[in-house]
Short mmCIF file of C-alpha atoms in Angstrom, two decimals:
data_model
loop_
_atom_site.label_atom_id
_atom_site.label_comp_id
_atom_site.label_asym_id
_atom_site.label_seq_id
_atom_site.Cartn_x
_atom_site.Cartn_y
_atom_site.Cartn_z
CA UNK F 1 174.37 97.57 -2.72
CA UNK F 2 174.61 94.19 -4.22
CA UNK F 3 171.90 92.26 -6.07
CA UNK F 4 168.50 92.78 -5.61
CA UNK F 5 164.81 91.05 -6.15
CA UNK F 6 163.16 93.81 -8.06
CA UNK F 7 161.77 92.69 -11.84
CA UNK F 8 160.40 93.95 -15.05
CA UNK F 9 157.40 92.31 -15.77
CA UNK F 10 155.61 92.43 -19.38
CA UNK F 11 151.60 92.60 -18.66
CA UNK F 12 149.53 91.10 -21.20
CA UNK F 13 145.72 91.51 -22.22
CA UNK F 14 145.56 88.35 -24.16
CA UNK F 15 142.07 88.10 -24.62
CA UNK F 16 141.23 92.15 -25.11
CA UNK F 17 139.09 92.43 -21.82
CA UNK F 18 140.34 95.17 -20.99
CA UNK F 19 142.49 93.45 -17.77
CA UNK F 20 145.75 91.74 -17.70
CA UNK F 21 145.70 88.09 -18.23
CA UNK F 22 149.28 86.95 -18.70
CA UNK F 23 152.56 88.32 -16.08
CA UNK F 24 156.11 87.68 -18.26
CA UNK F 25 159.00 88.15 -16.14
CA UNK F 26 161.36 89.95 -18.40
CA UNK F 27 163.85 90.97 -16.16
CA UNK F 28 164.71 90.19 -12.44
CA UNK F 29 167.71 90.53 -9.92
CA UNK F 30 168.00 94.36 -10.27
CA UNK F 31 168.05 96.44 -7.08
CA UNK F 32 165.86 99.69 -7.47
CA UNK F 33 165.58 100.16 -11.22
CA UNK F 34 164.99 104.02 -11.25
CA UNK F 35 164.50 104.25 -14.80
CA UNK F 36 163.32 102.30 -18.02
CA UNK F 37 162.70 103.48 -21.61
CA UNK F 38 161.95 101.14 -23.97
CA UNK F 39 163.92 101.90 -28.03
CA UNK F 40 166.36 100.57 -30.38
CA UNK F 41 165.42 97.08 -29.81
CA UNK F 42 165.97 96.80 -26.08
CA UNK F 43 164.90 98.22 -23.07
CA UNK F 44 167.42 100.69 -20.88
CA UNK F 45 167.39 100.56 -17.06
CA UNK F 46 168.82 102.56 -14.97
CA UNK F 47 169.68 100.14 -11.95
CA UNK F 48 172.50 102.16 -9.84
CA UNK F 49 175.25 102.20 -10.65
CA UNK F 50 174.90 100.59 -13.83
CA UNK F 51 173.06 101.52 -17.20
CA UNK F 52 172.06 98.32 -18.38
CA UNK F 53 170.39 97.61 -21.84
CA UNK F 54 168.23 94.64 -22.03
CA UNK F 55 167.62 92.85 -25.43
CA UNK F 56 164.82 89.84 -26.17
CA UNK F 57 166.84 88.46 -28.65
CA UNK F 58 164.16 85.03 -29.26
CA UNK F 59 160.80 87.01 -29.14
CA UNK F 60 159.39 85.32 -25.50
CA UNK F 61 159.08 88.68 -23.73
CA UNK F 62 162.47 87.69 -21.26
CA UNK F 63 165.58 89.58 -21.49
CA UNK F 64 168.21 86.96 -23.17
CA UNK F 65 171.14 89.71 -23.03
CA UNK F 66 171.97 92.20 -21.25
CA UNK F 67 174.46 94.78 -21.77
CA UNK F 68 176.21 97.49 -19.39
CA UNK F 69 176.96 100.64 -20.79
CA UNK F 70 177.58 103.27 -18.20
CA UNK F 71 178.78 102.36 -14.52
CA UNK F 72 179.60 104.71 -11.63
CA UNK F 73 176.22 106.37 -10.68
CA UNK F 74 176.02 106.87 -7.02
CA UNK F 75 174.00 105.13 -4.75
CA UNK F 76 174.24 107.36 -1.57
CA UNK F 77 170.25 108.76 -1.60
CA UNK F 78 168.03 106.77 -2.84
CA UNK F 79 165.43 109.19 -3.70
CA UNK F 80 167.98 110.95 -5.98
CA UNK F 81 169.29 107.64 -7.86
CA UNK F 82 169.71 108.38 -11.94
CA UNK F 83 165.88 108.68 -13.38
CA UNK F 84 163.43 109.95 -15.83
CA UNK F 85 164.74 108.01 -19.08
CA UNK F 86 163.47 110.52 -21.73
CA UNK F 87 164.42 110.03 -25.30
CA UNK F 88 164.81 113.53 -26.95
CA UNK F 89 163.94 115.19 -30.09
CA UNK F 90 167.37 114.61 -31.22
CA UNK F 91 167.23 110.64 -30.66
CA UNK F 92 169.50 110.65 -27.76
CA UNK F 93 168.29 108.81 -24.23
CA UNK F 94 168.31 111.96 -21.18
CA UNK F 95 168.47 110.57 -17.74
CA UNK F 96 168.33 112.90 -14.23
CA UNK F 97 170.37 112.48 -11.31
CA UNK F 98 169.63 114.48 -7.99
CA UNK F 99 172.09 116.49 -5.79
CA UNK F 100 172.83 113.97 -2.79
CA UNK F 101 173.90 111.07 -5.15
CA UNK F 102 177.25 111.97 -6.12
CA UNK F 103 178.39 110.11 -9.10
CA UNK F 104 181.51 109.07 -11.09
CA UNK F 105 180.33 107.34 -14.47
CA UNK F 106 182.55 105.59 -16.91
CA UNK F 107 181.96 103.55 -19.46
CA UNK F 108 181.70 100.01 -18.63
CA UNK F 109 184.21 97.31 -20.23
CA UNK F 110 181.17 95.98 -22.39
CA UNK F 111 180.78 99.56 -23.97
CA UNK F 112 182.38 100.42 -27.39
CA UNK F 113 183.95 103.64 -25.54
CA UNK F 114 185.45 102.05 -23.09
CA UNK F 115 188.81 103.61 -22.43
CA UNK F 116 190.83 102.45 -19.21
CA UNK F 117 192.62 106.00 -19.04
CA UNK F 118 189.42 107.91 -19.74
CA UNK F 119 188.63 110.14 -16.58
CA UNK F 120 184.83 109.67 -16.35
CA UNK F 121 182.56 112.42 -15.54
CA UNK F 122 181.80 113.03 -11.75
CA UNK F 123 178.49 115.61 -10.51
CA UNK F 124 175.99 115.04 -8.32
CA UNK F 125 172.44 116.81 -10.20
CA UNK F 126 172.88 116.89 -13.93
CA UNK F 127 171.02 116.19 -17.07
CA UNK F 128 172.58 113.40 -19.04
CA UNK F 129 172.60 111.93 -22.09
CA UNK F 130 173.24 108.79 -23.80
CA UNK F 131 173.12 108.11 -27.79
CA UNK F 132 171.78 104.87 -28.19
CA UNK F 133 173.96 103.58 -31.34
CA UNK F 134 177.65 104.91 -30.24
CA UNK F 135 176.97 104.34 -27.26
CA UNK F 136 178.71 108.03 -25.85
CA UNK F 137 177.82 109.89 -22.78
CA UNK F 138 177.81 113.05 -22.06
CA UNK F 139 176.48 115.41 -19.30
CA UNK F 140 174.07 117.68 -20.85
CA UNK F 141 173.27 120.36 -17.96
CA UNK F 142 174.38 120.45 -14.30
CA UNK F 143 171.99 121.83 -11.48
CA UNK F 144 169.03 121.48 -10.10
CA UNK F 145 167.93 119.37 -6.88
CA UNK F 146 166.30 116.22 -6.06
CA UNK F 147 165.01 116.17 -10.25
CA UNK F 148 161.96 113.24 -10.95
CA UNK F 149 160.78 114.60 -14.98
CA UNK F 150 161.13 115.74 -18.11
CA UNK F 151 159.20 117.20 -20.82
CA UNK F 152 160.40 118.73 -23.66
CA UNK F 153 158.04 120.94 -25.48
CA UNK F 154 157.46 121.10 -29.88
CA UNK F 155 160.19 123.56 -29.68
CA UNK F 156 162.79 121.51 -27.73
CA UNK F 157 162.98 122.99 -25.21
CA UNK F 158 163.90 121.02 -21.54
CA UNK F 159 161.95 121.04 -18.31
CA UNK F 160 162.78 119.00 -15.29
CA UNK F 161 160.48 119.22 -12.37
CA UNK F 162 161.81 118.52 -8.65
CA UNK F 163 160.67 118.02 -5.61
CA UNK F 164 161.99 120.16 -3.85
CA UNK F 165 163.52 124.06 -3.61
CA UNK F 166 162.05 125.15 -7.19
CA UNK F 167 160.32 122.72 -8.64
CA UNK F 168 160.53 123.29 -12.26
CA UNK F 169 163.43 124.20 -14.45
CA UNK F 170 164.20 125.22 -18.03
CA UNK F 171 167.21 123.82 -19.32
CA UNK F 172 168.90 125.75 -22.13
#
């Protein structure tokens, strides 16, 4: 717990050789980001037991905002921390979460949702969602393991893979 010295950096091929020529730091002091996507003109993090989404509001390449949306995702097993940022066919952001990392998200004050006397949602492995203009969460699918991917085929359909037990799943 607590703050960490893990970053994001932008690499750069500035002069098209083919090899990376220029390190931007765009993000530092998170503590085992687990997840990035980059969309709707930020990058989202998963950095447990926030959600955090990053804007570059001046064009340099560094995260000048940050915003957290979700808070509550467990830290207890690090190999099972919230993962996989996916978007979906339907424009939402999925995220996994494995079985040993029990979790009780709510939104975070800085999130349009925020409701003090909302319960939250508490599992442990789930699919979940995000939709990245409201803002809402939701937990998609519950089950699985220790879950590390997903695909979704030109149908729409969901697969995770996992590590362990059975290692791919179907989500329907």
């Amino acid at each position: 717990a607590g703050a960490g010295r893990d970053r994001i950096k932008v690499l750069e091929d500035t002069d098209q050789d083919g090899r990376v020529d220029k390190v931007t730091i765009f993000a530092e002091g998170l503590n085992i980001p687990s997840g990035i996507a980059v969309g709707y003109g930020g990058v989202w993090v998963a950095n447990s037991p926030d959600l955090i989404f990053f804007e570059d509001t001046d064009g340099d390449l560094r995260a000048d905002k940050q915003t957290t949306l979700l808070t509550g995702f467990g830290r207890t097993d690090t190999h099972e921390l919230p993962s996989a940022l996916t978007w979906g066919p339907d424009g939402w952001l999925y995220g996994l979460n494995g079985v040993f990392n029990s979790s009780h998200v709510h939104y975070a004050a800085s999130n349009p949702n925020h409701d003090e006397n909302h319960p939250g949602w508490e599992f442990t492995c789930a699919m979940w969602r995000i939709h990245p203009r409201t803002k809402e969460f939701q937990v998609f699918a519950e089950g699985t393991s220790n879950p590390w991917g997903i695909a979704i085929n030109q149908y729409g359909d969901f697969f995770i893979s996992a590590c362990v037990i059975d290692h791919l799943w179907h989500i329907t």
